Amino acid sequence: MSESEKSENTVVDFRQAGDKHRHTRMHDEKDAKIEAMRERFAAALPDKKTPVKDYLKKKRAKKKR
């Protein structure tokens, strides 16, 4: 098979590709939110070592109750 025949026979599943890109975008958005949260906590509470982690743990614990 030549390269042009391979490209003609290639099937692109847009649903899978869309899911992959959506997952990547959502992950990047979450990282950005956490980074923004980390910066806010650092400005408000500079003495704590893990303020974001502590906040998220507290939030998860509250949901479990």
PDB file of N, CA and C in Angstrom:
ATOM      1  N   MET A   1       0.834  -1.189   0.000  1.00  0.00           N
ATOM      2  CA  MET A   1       0.000   0.000   0.000  1.00  0.00           C
ATOM      3  C   MET A   1       0.871   1.241   0.000  1.00  0.00           C
ATOM      4  N   SER A   2       0.523   2.169  -0.828  1.00  0.00           N
ATOM      5  CA  SER A   2       1.266   3.424  -0.837  1.00  0.00           C
ATOM      6  C   SER A   2       0.701   4.340   0.242  1.00  0.00           C
ATOM      7  N   GLU A   3       1.384   5.407   0.497  1.00  0.00           N
ATOM      8  CA  GLU A   3       0.950   6.316   1.566  1.00  0.00           C
ATOM      9  C   GLU A   3      -0.378   6.991   1.244  1.00  0.00           C
ATOM     10  N   SER A   4      -0.624   7.292  -0.022  1.00  0.00           N
ATOM     11  CA  SER A   4      -1.888   7.929  -0.390  1.00  0.00           C
ATOM     12  C   SER A   4      -3.062   6.981  -0.188  1.00  0.00           C
ATOM     13  N   GLU A   5      -2.853   5.676  -0.416  1.00  0.00           N
ATOM     14  CA  GLU A   5      -3.922   4.694  -0.191  1.00  0.00           C
ATOM     15  C   GLU A   5      -4.212   4.558   1.306  1.00  0.00           C
ATOM     16  N   LYS A   6      -3.188   4.621   2.120  1.00  0.00           N
ATOM     17  CA  LYS A   6      -3.382   4.536   3.575  1.00  0.00           C
ATOM     18  C   LYS A   6      -4.224   5.701   4.080  1.00  0.00           C
ATOM     19  N   SER A   7      -3.938   6.908   3.610  1.00  0.00           N
ATOM     20  CA  SER A   7      -4.674   8.070   4.076  1.00  0.00           C
ATOM     21  C   SER A   7      -6.129   8.025   3.611  1.00  0.00           C
ATOM     22  N   GLU A   8      -6.390   7.413   2.463  1.00  0.00           N
ATOM     23  CA  GLU A   8      -7.765   7.283   1.981  1.00  0.00           C
ATOM     24  C   GLU A   8      -8.551   6.285   2.819  1.00  0.00           C
ATOM     25  N   ASN A   9      -7.866   5.277   3.335  1.00  0.00           N
ATOM     26  CA  ASN A   9      -8.529   4.226   4.105  1.00  0.00           C
ATOM     27  C   ASN A   9      -8.605   4.542   5.595  1.00  0.00           C
ATOM     28  N   THR A  10      -8.021   5.630   6.032  1.00  0.00           N
ATOM     29  CA  THR A  10      -8.025   5.994   7.444  1.00  0.00           C
ATOM     30  C   THR A  10      -9.413   6.503   7.837  1.00  0.00           C
ATOM     31  N   VAL A  11      -9.928   5.942   8.917  1.00  0.00           N
ATOM     32  CA  VAL A  11     -11.232   6.353   9.423  1.00  0.00           C
ATOM     33  C   VAL A  11     -11.001   7.114  10.720  1.00  0.00           C
ATOM     34  N   VAL A  12     -11.549   8.301  10.776  1.00  0.00           N
ATOM     35  CA  VAL A  12     -11.400   9.125  11.967  1.00  0.00           C
ATOM     36  C   VAL A  12     -12.716   9.090  12.728  1.00  0.00           C
ATOM     37  N   ASP A  13     -12.642   8.673  13.983  1.00  0.00           N
ATOM     38  CA  ASP A  13     -13.831   8.663  14.831  1.00  0.00           C
ATOM     39  C   ASP A  13     -13.852   9.996  15.579  1.00  0.00           C
ATOM     40  N   PHE A  14     -14.689  10.897  15.113  1.00  0.00           N
ATOM     41  CA  PHE A  14     -14.730  12.239  15.693  1.00  0.00           C
ATOM     42  C   PHE A  14     -15.239  12.222  17.126  1.00  0.00           C
ATOM     43  N   ARG A  15     -16.065  11.245  17.457  1.00  0.00           N
ATOM     44  CA  ARG A  15     -16.563  11.162  18.830  1.00  0.00           C
ATOM     45  C   ARG A  15     -15.409  10.862  19.777  1.00  0.00           C
ATOM     46  N   GLN A  16     -14.552   9.907  19.411  1.00  0.00           N
ATOM     47  CA  GLN A  16     -13.402   9.578  20.262  1.00  0.00           C
ATOM     48  C   GLN A  16     -12.426  10.753  20.339  1.00  0.00           C
ATOM     49  N   ALA A  17     -12.156  11.353  19.190  1.00  0.00           N
ATOM     50  CA  ALA A  17     -11.235  12.488  19.165  1.00  0.00           C
ATOM     51  C   ALA A  17     -11.801  13.648  19.981  1.00  0.00           C
ATOM     52  N   GLY A  18     -13.103  13.885  19.867  1.00  0.00           N
ATOM     53  CA  GLY A  18     -13.745  14.957  20.624  1.00  0.00           C
ATOM     54  C   GLY A  18     -13.677  14.702  22.118  1.00  0.00           C
ATOM     55  N   ASP A  19     -13.922  13.439  22.510  1.00  0.00           N
ATOM     56  CA  ASP A  19     -13.854  13.084  23.932  1.00  0.00           C
ATOM     57  C   ASP A  19     -12.449  13.304  24.474  1.00  0.00           C
ATOM     58  N   LYS A  20     -11.465  12.918  23.681  1.00  0.00           N
ATOM     59  CA  LYS A  20     -10.068  13.072  24.107  1.00  0.00           C
ATOM     60  C   LYS A  20      -9.739  14.548  24.316  1.00  0.00           C
ATOM     61  N   HIS A  21     -10.121  15.372  23.356  1.00  0.00           N
ATOM     62  CA  HIS A  21      -9.823  16.801  23.465  1.00  0.00           C
ATOM     63  C   HIS A  21     -10.645  17.464  24.571  1.00  0.00           C
ATOM     64  N   ARG A  22     -11.879  17.017  24.749  1.00  0.00           N
ATOM     65  CA  ARG A  22     -12.719  17.559  25.819  1.00  0.00           C
ATOM     66  C   ARG A  22     -12.105  17.225  27.174  1.00  0.00           C
ATOM     67  N   HIS A  23     -11.644  15.979  27.322  1.00  0.00           N
ATOM     68  CA  HIS A  23     -11.026  15.562  28.578  1.00  0.00           C
ATOM     69  C   HIS A  23      -9.777  16.402  28.854  1.00  0.00           C
ATOM     70  N   THR A  24      -8.956  16.597  27.827  1.00  0.00           N
ATOM     71  CA  THR A  24      -7.739  17.402  27.982  1.00  0.00           C
ATOM     72  C   THR A  24      -8.088  18.829  28.373  1.00  0.00           C
ATOM     73  N   ARG A  25      -9.080  19.405  27.712  1.00  0.00           N
ATOM     74  CA  ARG A  25      -9.475  20.785  28.001  1.00  0.00           C
ATOM     75  C   ARG A  25     -10.014  20.900  29.427  1.00  0.00           C
ATOM     76  N   MET A  26     -10.861  19.940  29.840  1.00  0.00           N
ATOM     77  CA  MET A  26     -11.417  19.985  31.195  1.00  0.00           C
ATOM     78  C   MET A  26     -10.310  19.848  32.233  1.00  0.00           C
ATOM     79  N   HIS A  27      -9.344  18.984  31.956  1.00  0.00           N
ATOM     80  CA  HIS A  27      -8.226  18.798  32.878  1.00  0.00           C
ATOM     81  C   HIS A  27      -7.420  20.095  33.003  1.00  0.00           C
ATOM     82  N   ASP A  28      -7.171  20.742  31.868  1.00  0.00           N
ATOM     83  CA  ASP A  28      -6.437  22.010  31.888  1.00  0.00           C
ATOM     84  C   ASP A  28      -7.208  23.084  32.650  1.00  0.00           C
ATOM     85  N   GLU A  29      -8.538  23.113  32.474  1.00  0.00           N
ATOM     86  CA  GLU A  29      -9.356  24.092  33.195  1.00  0.00           C
ATOM     87  C   GLU A  29      -9.295  23.846  34.697  1.00  0.00           C
ATOM     88  N   LYS A  30      -9.350  22.567  35.105  1.00  0.00           N
ATOM     89  CA  LYS A  30      -9.261  22.243  36.530  1.00  0.00           C
ATOM     90  C   LYS A  30      -7.908  22.655  37.096  1.00  0.00           C
ATOM     91  N   ASP A  31      -6.848  22.381  36.332  1.00  0.00           N
ATOM     92  CA  ASP A  31      -5.508  22.789  36.779  1.00  0.00           C
ATOM     93  C   ASP A  31      -5.427  24.300  36.947  1.00  0.00           C
ATOM     94  N   ALA A  32      -6.021  25.029  36.019  1.00  0.00           N
ATOM     95  CA  ALA A  32      -6.002  26.488  36.096  1.00  0.00           C
ATOM     96  C   ALA A  32      -6.768  26.967  37.328  1.00  0.00           C
ATOM     97  N   LYS A  33      -7.921  26.338  37.600  1.00  0.00           N
ATOM     98  CA  LYS A  33      -8.707  26.718  38.786  1.00  0.00           C
ATOM     99  C   LYS A  33      -7.915  26.451  40.058  1.00  0.00           C
ATOM    100  N   ILE A  34      -7.270  25.291  40.134  1.00  0.00           N
ATOM    101  CA  ILE A  34      -6.503  24.944  41.330  1.00  0.00           C
ATOM    102  C   ILE A  34      -5.319  25.884  41.496  1.00  0.00           C
ATOM    103  N   GLU A  35      -4.666  26.224  40.393  1.00  0.00           N
ATOM    104  CA  GLU A  35      -3.536  27.147  40.467  1.00  0.00           C
ATOM    105  C   GLU A  35      -4.001  28.529  40.941  1.00  0.00           C
ATOM    106  N   ALA A  36      -5.142  28.989  40.436  1.00  0.00           N
ATOM    107  CA  ALA A  36      -5.679  30.274  40.876  1.00  0.00           C
ATOM    108  C   ALA A  36      -6.025  30.221  42.365  1.00  0.00           C
ATOM    109  N   MET A  37      -6.598  29.097  42.791  1.00  0.00           N
ATOM    110  CA  MET A  37      -6.951  28.915  44.201  1.00  0.00           C
ATOM    111  C   MET A  37      -5.680  28.917  45.055  1.00  0.00           C
ATOM    112  N   ARG A  38      -4.654  28.253  44.556  1.00  0.00           N
ATOM    113  CA  ARG A  38      -3.379  28.183  45.282  1.00  0.00           C
ATOM    114  C   ARG A  38      -2.799  29.590  45.461  1.00  0.00           C
ATOM    115  N   GLU A  39      -2.873  30.401  44.416  1.00  0.00           N
ATOM    116  CA  GLU A  39      -2.351  31.764  44.506  1.00  0.00           C
ATOM    117  C   GLU A  39      -3.158  32.609  45.496  1.00  0.00           C
ATOM    118  N   ARG A  40      -4.500  32.446  45.474  1.00  0.00           N
ATOM    119  CA  ARG A  40      -5.333  33.207  46.420  1.00  0.00           C
ATOM    120  C   ARG A  40      -5.021  32.813  47.857  1.00  0.00           C
ATOM    121  N   PHE A  41      -4.894  31.504  48.102  1.00  0.00           N
ATOM    122  CA  PHE A  41      -4.594  31.046  49.456  1.00  0.00           C
ATOM    123  C   PHE A  41      -3.207  31.506  49.895  1.00  0.00           C
ATOM    124  N   ALA A  42      -2.254  31.485  48.978  1.00  0.00           N
ATOM    125  CA  ALA A  42      -0.898  31.924  49.321  1.00  0.00           C
ATOM    126  C   ALA A  42      -0.899  33.400  49.718  1.00  0.00           C
ATOM    127  N   ALA A  43      -1.712  34.186  49.043  1.00  0.00           N
ATOM    128  CA  ALA A  43      -1.783  35.608  49.379  1.00  0.00           C
ATOM    129  C   ALA A  43      -2.481  35.821  50.721  1.00  0.00           C
ATOM    130  N   ALA A  44      -3.516  35.034  50.989  1.00  0.00           N
ATOM    131  CA  ALA A  44      -4.297  35.211  52.218  1.00  0.00           C
ATOM    132  C   ALA A  44      -3.640  34.545  53.426  1.00  0.00           C
ATOM    133  N   LEU A  45      -3.071  33.366  53.221  1.00  0.00           N
ATOM    134  CA  LEU A  45      -2.491  32.596  54.320  1.00  0.00           C
ATOM    135  C   LEU A  45      -1.080  32.145  53.961  1.00  0.00           C
ATOM    136  N   PRO A  46      -0.121  33.024  53.980  1.00  0.00           N
ATOM    137  CA  PRO A  46       1.230  32.660  53.542  1.00  0.00           C
ATOM    138  C   PRO A  46       1.954  31.687  54.465  1.00  0.00           C
ATOM    139  N   ASP A  47       1.494  31.521  55.696  1.00  0.00           N
ATOM    140  CA  ASP A  47       2.205  30.662  56.637  1.00  0.00           C
ATOM    141  C   ASP A  47       1.843  29.183  56.508  1.00  0.00           C
ATOM    142  N   LYS A  48       0.711  28.842  55.912  1.00  0.00           N
ATOM    143  CA  LYS A  48       0.312  27.444  55.769  1.00  0.00           C
ATOM    144  C   LYS A  48       1.078  26.786  54.638  1.00  0.00           C
ATOM    145  N   LYS A  49       1.448  25.514  54.822  1.00  0.00           N
ATOM    146  CA  LYS A  49       2.211  24.811  53.796  1.00  0.00           C
ATOM    147  C   LYS A  49       1.315  24.312  52.668  1.00  0.00           C
ATOM    148  N   THR A  50       0.174  23.726  53.000  1.00  0.00           N
ATOM    149  CA  THR A  50      -0.698  23.133  51.976  1.00  0.00           C
ATOM    150  C   THR A  50      -2.130  23.636  52.119  1.00  0.00           C
ATOM    151  N   PRO A  51      -2.367  24.913  51.920  1.00  0.00           N
ATOM    152  CA  PRO A  51      -3.715  25.444  52.143  1.00  0.00           C
ATOM    153  C   PRO A  51      -4.749  24.906  51.161  1.00  0.00           C
ATOM    154  N   VAL A  52      -4.375  24.722  49.899  1.00  0.00           N
ATOM    155  CA  VAL A  52      -5.339  24.239  48.910  1.00  0.00           C
ATOM    156  C   VAL A  52      -5.698  22.798  49.211  1.00  0.00           C
ATOM    157  N   LYS A  53      -4.694  21.993  49.492  1.00  0.00           N
ATOM    158  CA  LYS A  53      -4.922  20.589  49.815  1.00  0.00           C
ATOM    159  C   LYS A  53      -5.822  20.468  51.055  1.00  0.00           C
ATOM    160  N   ASP A  54      -5.533  21.269  52.081  1.00  0.00           N
ATOM    161  CA  ASP A  54      -6.335  21.249  53.303  1.00  0.00           C
ATOM    162  C   ASP A  54      -7.777  21.653  53.015  1.00  0.00           C
ATOM    163  N   TYR A  55      -7.945  22.687  52.187  1.00  0.00           N
ATOM    164  CA  TYR A  55      -9.281  23.164  51.839  1.00  0.00           C
ATOM    165  C   TYR A  55     -10.065  22.082  51.101  1.00  0.00           C
ATOM    166  N   LEU A  56      -9.433  21.438  50.128  1.00  0.00           N
ATOM    167  CA  LEU A  56     -10.121  20.401  49.350  1.00  0.00           C
ATOM    168  C   LEU A  56     -10.463  19.186  50.220  1.00  0.00           C
ATOM    169  N   LYS A  57      -9.562  18.826  51.143  1.00  0.00           N
ATOM    170  CA  LYS A  57      -9.845  17.721  52.065  1.00  0.00           C
ATOM    171  C   LYS A  57     -11.061  18.051  52.931  1.00  0.00           C
ATOM    172  N   LYS A  58     -11.091  19.273  53.438  1.00  0.00           N
ATOM    173  CA  LYS A  58     -12.201  19.709  54.282  1.00  0.00           C
ATOM    174  C   LYS A  58     -13.509  19.686  53.491  1.00  0.00           C
ATOM    175  N   LYS A  59     -13.453  20.136  52.252  1.00  0.00           N
ATOM    176  CA  LYS A  59     -14.637  20.168  51.386  1.00  0.00           C
ATOM    177  C   LYS A  59     -15.143  18.751  51.114  1.00  0.00           C
ATOM    178  N   ARG A  60     -14.224  17.819  50.805  1.00  0.00           N
ATOM    179  CA  ARG A  60     -14.599  16.416  50.572  1.00  0.00           C
ATOM    180  C   ARG A  60     -15.200  15.792  51.834  1.00  0.00           C
ATOM    181  N   ALA A  61     -14.605  16.080  52.981  1.00  0.00           N
ATOM    182  CA  ALA A  61     -15.115  15.535  54.232  1.00  0.00           C
ATOM    183  C   ALA A  61     -16.524  16.045  54.513  1.00  0.00           C
ATOM    184  N   LYS A  62     -16.768  17.300  54.187  1.00  0.00           N
ATOM    185  CA  LYS A  62     -18.091  17.889  54.395  1.00  0.00           C
ATOM    186  C   LYS A  62     -19.121  17.205  53.495  1.00  0.00           C
ATOM    187  N   LYS A  63     -18.730  16.882  52.258  1.00  0.00           N
ATOM    188  CA  LYS A  63     -19.658  16.217  51.329  1.00  0.00           C
ATOM    189  C   LYS A  63     -20.017  14.819  51.809  1.00  0.00           C
ATOM    190  N   LYS A  64     -19.070  14.132  52.446  1.00  0.00           N
ATOM    191  CA  LYS A  64     -19.289  12.754  52.890  1.00  0.00           C
ATOM    192  C   LYS A  64     -20.261  12.677  54.060  1.00  0.00           C
ATOM    193  N   ARG A  65     -20.388  13.756  54.793  1.00  0.00           N
ATOM    194  CA  ARG A  65     -21.283  13.742  55.966  1.00  0.00           C
ATOM    195  C   ARG A  65     -22.710  13.751  55.582  1.00  0.00           C
TER     196      ARG A  65
END
